[in-house]
Coordinates of C-alpha atoms in Angstrom, one line a residue:
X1 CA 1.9 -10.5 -38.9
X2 CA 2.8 -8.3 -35.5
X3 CA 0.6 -10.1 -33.7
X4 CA 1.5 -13.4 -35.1
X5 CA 5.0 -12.6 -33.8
X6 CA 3.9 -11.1 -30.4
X7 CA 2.2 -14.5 -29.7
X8 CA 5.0 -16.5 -30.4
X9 CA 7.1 -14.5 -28.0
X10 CA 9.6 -12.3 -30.5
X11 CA 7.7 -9.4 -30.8
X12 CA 9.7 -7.6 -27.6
X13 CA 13.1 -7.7 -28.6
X14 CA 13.9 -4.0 -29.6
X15 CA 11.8 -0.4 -29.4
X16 CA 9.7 0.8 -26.6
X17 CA 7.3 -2.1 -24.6
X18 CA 4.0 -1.3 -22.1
X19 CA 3.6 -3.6 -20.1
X20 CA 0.0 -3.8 -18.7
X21 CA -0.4 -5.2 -14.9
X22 CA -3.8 -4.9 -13.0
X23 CA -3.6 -4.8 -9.5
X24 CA -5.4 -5.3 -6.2
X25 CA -6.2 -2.7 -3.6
X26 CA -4.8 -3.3 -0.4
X27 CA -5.3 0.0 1.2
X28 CA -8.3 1.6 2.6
X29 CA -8.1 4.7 1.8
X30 CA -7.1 6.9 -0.9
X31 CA -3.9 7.7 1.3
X32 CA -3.0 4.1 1.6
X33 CA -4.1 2.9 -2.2
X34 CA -2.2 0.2 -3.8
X35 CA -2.0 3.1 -6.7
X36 CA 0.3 5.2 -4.6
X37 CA 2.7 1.8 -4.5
X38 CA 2.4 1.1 -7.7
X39 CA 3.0 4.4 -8.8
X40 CA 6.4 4.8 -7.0
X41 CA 8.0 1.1 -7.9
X42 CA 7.0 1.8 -11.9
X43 CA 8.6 5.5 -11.6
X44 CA 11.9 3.8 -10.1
X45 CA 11.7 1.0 -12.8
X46 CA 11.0 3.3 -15.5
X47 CA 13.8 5.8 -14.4
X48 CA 16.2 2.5 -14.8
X49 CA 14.3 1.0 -18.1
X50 CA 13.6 3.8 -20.3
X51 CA 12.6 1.4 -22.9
X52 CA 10.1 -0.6 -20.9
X53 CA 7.0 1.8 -20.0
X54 CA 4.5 -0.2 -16.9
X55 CA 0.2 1.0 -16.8
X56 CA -0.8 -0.2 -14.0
X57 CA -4.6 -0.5 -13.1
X58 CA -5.9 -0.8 -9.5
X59 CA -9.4 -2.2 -8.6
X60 CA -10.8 -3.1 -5.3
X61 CA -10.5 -7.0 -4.4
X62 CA -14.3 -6.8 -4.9
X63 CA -13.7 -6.4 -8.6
X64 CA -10.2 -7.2 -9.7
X65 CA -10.8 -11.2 -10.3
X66 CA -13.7 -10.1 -12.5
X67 CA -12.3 -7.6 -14.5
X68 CA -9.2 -9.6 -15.5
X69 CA -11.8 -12.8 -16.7
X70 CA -13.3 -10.5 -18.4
X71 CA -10.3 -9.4 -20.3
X72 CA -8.7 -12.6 -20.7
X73 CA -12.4 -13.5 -22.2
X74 CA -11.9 -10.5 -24.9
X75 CA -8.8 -11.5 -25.9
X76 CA -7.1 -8.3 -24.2
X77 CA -5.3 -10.4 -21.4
X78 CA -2.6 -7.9 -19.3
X79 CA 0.8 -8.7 -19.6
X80 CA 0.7 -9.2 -15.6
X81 CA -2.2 -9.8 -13.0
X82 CA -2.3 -9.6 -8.9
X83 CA -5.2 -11.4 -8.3
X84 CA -6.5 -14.0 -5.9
X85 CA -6.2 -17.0 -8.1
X86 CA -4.0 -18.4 -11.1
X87 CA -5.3 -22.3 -12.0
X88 CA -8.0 -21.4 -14.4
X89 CA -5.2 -19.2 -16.6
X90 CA -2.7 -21.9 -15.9
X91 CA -5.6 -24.8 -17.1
X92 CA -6.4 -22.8 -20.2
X93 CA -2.2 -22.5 -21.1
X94 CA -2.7 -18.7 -20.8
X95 CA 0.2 -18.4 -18.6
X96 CA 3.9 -18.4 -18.6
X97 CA 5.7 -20.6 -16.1
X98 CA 7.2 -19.0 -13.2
X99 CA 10.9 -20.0 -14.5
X100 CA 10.0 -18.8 -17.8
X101 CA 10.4 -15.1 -16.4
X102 CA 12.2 -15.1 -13.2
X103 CA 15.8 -15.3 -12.9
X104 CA 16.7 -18.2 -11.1
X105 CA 18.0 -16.3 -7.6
X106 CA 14.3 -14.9 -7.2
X107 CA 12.1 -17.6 -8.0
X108 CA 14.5 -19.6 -5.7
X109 CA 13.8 -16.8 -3.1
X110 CA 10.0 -17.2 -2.5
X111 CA 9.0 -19.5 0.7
X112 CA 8.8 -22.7 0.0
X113 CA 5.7 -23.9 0.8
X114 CA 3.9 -20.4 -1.2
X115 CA 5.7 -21.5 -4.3
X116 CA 4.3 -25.0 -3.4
X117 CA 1.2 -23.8 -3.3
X118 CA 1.6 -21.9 -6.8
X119 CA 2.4 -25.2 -9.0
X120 CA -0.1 -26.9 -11.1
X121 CA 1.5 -30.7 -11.5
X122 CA 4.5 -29.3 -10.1
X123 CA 5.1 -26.6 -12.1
X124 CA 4.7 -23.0 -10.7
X125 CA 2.4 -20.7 -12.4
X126 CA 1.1 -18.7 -9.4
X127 CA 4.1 -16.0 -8.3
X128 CA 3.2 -15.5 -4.1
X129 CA 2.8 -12.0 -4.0
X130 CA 1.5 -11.2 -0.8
X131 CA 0.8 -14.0 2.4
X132 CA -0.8 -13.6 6.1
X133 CA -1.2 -16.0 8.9
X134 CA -4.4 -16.1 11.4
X135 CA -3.7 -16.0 15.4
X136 CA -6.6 -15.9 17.7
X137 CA -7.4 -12.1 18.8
X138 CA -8.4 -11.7 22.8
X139 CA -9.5 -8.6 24.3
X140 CA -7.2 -8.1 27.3
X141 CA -9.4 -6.2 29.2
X142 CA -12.5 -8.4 29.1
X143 CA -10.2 -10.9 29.8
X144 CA -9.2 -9.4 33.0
X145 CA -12.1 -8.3 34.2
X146 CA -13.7 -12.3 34.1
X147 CA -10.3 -13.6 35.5
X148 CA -9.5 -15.4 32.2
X149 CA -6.2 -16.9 30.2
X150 CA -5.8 -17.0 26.9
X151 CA -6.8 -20.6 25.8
X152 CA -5.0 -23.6 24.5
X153 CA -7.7 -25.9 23.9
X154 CA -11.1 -26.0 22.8
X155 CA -12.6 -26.8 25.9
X156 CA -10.7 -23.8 27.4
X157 CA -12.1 -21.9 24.9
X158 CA -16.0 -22.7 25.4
X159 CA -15.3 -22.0 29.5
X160 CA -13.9 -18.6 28.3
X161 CA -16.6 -17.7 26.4
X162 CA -19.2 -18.6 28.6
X163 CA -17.4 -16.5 31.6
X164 CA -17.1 -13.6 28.9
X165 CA -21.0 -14.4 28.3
X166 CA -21.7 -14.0 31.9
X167 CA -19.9 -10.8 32.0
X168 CA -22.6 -9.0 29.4
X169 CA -19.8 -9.3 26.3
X170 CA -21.8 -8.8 23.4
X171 CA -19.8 -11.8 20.8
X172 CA -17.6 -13.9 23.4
X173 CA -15.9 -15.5 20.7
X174 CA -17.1 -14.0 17.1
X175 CA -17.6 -16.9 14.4
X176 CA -18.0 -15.4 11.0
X177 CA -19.2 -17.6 8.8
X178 CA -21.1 -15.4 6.6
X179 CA -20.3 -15.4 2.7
X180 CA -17.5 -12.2 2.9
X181 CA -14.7 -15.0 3.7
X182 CA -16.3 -17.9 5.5
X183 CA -13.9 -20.2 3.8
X184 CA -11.0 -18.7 5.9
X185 CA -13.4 -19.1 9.2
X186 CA -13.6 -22.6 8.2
X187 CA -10.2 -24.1 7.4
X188 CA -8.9 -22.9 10.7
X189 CA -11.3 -24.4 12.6
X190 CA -10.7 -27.8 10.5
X191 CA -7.4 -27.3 10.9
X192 CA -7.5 -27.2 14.9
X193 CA -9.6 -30.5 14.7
X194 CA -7.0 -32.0 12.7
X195 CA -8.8 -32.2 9.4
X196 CA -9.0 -29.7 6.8
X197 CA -10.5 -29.3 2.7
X198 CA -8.0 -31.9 1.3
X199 CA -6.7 -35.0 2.4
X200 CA -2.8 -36.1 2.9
X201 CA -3.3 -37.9 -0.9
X202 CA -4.7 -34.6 -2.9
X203 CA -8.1 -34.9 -2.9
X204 CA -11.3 -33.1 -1.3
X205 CA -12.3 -34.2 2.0
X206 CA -14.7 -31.8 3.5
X207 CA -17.1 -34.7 5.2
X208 CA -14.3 -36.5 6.5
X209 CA -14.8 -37.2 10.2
X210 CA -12.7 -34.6 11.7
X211 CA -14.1 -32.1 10.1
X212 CA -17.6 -33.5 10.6
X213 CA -16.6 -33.5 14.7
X214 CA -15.6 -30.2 14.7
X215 CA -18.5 -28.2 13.1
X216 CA -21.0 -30.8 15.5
X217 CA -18.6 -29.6 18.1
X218 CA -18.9 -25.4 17.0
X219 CA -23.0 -26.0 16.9
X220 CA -23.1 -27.8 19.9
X221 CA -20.5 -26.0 22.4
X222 CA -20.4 -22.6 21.5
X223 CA -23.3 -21.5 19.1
X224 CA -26.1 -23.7 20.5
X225 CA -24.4 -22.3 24.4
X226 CA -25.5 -18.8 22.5
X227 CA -21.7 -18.0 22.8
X228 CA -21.1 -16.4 18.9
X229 CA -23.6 -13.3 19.9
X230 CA -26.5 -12.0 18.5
X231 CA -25.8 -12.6 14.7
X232 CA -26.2 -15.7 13.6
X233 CA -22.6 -16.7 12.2
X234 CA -23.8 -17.6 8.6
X235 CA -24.8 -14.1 8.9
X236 CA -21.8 -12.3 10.1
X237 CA -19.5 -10.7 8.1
X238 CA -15.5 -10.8 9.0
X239 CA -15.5 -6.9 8.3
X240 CA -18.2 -6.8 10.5
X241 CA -16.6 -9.0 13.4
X242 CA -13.0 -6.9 13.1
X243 CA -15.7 -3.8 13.3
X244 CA -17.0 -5.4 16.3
X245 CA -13.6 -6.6 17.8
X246 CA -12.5 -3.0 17.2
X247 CA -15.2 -1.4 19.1
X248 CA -14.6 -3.5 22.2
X249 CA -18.2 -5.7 21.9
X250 CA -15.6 -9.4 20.9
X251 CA -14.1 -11.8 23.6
X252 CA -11.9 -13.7 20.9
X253 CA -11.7 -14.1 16.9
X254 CA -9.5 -15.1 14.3
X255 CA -7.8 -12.4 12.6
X256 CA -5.3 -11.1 10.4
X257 CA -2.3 -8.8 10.7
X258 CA -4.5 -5.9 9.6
X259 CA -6.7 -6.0 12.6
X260 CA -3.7 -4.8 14.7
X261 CA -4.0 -1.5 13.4
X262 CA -7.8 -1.1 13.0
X263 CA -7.8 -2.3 17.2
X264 CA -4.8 -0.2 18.3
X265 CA -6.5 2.7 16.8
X266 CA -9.7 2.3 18.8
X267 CA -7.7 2.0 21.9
X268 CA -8.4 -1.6 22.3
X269 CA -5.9 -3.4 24.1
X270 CA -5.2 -7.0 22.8
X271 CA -3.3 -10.5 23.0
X272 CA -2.6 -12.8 20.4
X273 CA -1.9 -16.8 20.8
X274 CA -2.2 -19.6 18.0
X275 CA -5.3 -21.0 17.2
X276 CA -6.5 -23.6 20.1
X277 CA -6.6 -27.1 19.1
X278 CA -9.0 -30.1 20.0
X279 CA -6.5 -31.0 23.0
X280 CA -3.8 -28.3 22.3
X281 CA -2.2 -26.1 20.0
X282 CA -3.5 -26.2 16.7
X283 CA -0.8 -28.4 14.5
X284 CA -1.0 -25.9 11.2
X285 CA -2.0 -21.7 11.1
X286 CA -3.9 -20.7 8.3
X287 CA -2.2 -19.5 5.6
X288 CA -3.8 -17.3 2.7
X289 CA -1.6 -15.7 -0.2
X290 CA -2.4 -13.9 -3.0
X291 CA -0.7 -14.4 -6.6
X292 CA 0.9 -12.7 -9.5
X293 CA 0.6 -14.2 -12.9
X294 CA 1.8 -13.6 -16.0
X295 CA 0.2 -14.1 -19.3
X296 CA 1.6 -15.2 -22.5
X297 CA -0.8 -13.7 -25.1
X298 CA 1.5 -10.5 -25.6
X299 CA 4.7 -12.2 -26.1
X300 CA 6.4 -9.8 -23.4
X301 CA 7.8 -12.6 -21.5
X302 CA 11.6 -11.1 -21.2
X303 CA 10.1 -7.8 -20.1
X304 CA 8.0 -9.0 -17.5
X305 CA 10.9 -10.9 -16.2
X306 CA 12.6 -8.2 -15.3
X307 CA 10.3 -6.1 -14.1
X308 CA 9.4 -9.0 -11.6
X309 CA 12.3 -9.3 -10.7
X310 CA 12.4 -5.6 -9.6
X311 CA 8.8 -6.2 -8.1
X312 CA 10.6 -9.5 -5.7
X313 CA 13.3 -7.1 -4.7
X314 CA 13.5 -7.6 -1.0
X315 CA 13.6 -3.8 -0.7
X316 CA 10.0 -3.3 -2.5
X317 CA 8.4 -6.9 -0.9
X318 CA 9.8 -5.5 2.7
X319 CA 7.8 -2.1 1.4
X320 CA 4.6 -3.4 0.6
X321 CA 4.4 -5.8 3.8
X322 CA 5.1 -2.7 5.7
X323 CA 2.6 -0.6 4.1
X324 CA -0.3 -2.9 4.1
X325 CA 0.7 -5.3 7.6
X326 CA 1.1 -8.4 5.5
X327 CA 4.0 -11.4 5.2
X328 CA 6.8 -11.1 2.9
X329 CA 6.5 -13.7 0.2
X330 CA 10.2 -14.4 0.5
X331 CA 13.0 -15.9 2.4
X332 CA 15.4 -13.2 1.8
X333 CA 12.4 -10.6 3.4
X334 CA 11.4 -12.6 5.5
X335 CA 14.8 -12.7 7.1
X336 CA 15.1 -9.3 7.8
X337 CA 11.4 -8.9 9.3
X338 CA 11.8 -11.6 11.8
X339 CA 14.8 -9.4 13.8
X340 CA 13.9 -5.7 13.0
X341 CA 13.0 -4.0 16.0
X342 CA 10.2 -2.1 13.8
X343 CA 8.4 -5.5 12.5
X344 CA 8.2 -6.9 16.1
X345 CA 4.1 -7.0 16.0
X346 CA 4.0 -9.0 12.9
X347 CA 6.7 -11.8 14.2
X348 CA 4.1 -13.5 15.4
X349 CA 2.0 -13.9 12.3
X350 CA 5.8 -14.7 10.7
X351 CA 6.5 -17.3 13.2
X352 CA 3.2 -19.3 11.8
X353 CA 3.9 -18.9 8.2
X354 CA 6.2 -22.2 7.9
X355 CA 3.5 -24.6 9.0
X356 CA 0.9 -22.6 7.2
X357 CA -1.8 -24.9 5.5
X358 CA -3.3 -22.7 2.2
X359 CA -6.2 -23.1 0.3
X360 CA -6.1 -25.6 -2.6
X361 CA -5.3 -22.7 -5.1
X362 CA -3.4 -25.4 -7.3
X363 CA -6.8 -26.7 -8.3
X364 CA -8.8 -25.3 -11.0
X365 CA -12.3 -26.6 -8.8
X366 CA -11.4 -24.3 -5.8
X367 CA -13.2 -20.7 -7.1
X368 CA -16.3 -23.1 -7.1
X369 CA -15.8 -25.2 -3.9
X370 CA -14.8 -21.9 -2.2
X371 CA -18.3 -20.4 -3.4
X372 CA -20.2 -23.0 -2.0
X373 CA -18.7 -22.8 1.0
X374 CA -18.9 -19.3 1.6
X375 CA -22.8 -19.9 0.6
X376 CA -23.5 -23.0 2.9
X377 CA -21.5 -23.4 5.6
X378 CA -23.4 -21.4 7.6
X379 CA -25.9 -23.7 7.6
X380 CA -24.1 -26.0 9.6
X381 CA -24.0 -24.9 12.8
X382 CA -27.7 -23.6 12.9
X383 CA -30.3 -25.0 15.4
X384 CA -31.2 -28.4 14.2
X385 CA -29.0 -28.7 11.6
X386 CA -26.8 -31.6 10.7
X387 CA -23.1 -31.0 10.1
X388 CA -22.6 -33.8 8.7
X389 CA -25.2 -33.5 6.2
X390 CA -24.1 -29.9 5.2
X391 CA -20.3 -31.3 4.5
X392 CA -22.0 -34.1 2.7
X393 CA -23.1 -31.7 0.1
X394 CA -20.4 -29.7 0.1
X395 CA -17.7 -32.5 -0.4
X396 CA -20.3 -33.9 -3.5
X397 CA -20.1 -30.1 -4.8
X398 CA -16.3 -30.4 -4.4
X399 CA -16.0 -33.9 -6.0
X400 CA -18.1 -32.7 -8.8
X401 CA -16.6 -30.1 -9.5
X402 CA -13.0 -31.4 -9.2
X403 CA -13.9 -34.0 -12.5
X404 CA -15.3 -30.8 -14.6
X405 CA -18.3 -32.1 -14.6
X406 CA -20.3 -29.4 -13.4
X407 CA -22.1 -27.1 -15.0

């Protein structure tokens, strides 16, 4: 009967509540673990809630989307998950709707367009809990030494590499499309060509001609040239490119806010400008968030309100960007970042966020469209390969898996 009671959502009213959440790692170390961040907000919760008691278990992003499935799958779903993806929970009803738990002021407070990106037919199920921006890295002093700018375009950006190629640099610009996150890799680069995984009316459109003309134009300008280095890029790693990047061996790359502090620490001195575009600026940034969800099956829905709510306190969001060099996922954070003399390095990244194009997290088909690209991609740009081909495939994987029809 308790659990009958639980799953209808009245079995929290009165007497002590855990709450289980399970966590990503963000740090890199054990210094720097998530645990140590989790451990202080649930001690300051607790010490305000003696009623409400939090476990929180951390696992490495390698792990964390699998060991929640699996849970879910057992029937022992955690009250709350920080994961890298929501749709399948919210397809399956496992979830409780973002206004179901959050008081009105904080849902209100997230970005817009990272609460866009959490809704499922306009209803938010994904909760933005941590967001980052690409700029394109340049090595200052490489840059100097060939008598180079920065570039603005993509033809700027092949004559800069090939001067940095000339000058003995081991990766003038590093391309990683290998399978760690070659679907990040890729949207930028479909997003300078004007193109990107979706179309303006929802659906896929990964061989749409854009993006067909920019991987001919990757293959053709700046891998075919030999200007990605000695790794071919479906085989190169972005941990291994930031590795490379740090060590002084990389011209240019996309990267993230973390790749500040993994350069500066190697004494590498650096620039950062938005992505180059086809004949300028790139029009959107790439934007990648991660998301917290909250699940239903314990009936704990008041509870994990309000410890959300304490979680979306601009004091702990301002913490945990700090700690970890990522965006706050709200406005009210967000605000105070942009003009604090201490956050000045990630303004840049911050200044990006509001035309930020994300994945398609919405859709229940993207863990299996993002698979395939990580796994294919790759292909594209090799010798003798045809683009178009390659996005062929992938847009029938996308199409076929966006009808549930795959196996």
């Amino acid at each position: 009967m308790t659990g009958v009671l639980s799953g209808c959502g009245l079995g929290g009213g009165s007497g002590e509540v855990t709450l289980k959440l399970v966590a990503a790692d963000y740090g890199d170390s054990a210094a720097n673990s998530s645990k140590k961040y989790w451990a202080d907000l649930v001690e300051a919760y607790e010490a305000r809630h003696p009623d409400v008691h939090v476990e929180v278990s951390v696992y490495s992003w390698t792990e964390v989307d699998r060991k929640v499935r699996r849970m879910v799958d057992a029937g022992e779903a955690p009250d709350m998950a920080q994961i890298g993806a929501y749709a399948d929970y919210a397809a399956e009803d496992r979830l409780y709707r973002a206004g179901d738990v959050l008081s009105i002021p904080v849902q209100a407070d997230f970005v817009p367009q990272l609460a866009r990106a959490g809704e499922v037919d306009g209803v938010q199920y994904g909760m933005p809990f941590a967001a980052s921006t690409r700029l394109l890295f340049y090595n200052k002093t490489l840059f100097h030494k060939a008598g180079l700018k920065p570039p603005t375009t993509w033809a700027e950006l092949a004559s800069d590499a090939a001067a940095l190629e000339d000058e003995g640099v081991t990766y003038p610009y590093a391309l990683p499309l290998g399978p760690e996150e070659a679907q990040a890799e890729t949207l930028q680069w479909l997003l300078s060509g004007g193109g990107g995984y979706t179309s303006t009316v929802g659906g896929y459109s990964l061989d749409a001609a854009e993006n067909v003309e920019t991987f001919t134009w990757l293959k053709d300008e700046l891998v075919g040239k030999g200007l990605t280095g000695p790794v071919a890029p479906g085989k190169l790693n972005r941990a291994a490119a930031f590795a490379a990047f740090a060590d002084g061996r990389v011209g240019m790359l996309n990267g993230h806010p973390s790749l500040m502090k993994t350069a500066a620490a190697k004494g590498v001195k650096f620039g950062m400008v938005p992505m180059p575009g086809k004949d300028g600026a790139a029009r959107n940034a790439l934007g990648v968030a991660d998301w917290m969800a909250a699940f239903k099956q314990n009936g704990h829905g008041e509870q994990i309100g309000d410890f959300l709510d304490f979680v979306y306190s601009e004091k702990n969001v301002l913490a945990f960007s700090r700690e970890y060099d990522l965006l706050p996922v709200t406005m009210s954070a967000s605000g105070v970042m942009a003009t604090a003399a201490g956050d000045q390095d990630l303004k840049p990244f911050l200044d990006e966020l509001p035309l930020a194009e994300l994945y398609p997290v919405g859709r229940t088909s993207w863990a299996t469209v993002s698979a395939a690209v990580k796994k294919q991609i790759g292909t594209a740009v090799q010798p003798g390969a045809s683009p178009a081909l390659v996005l062929g495939e992938l847009q029938t994987r996308a199409m076929t898996a966006d009808t549930g029809t795959s196996g």
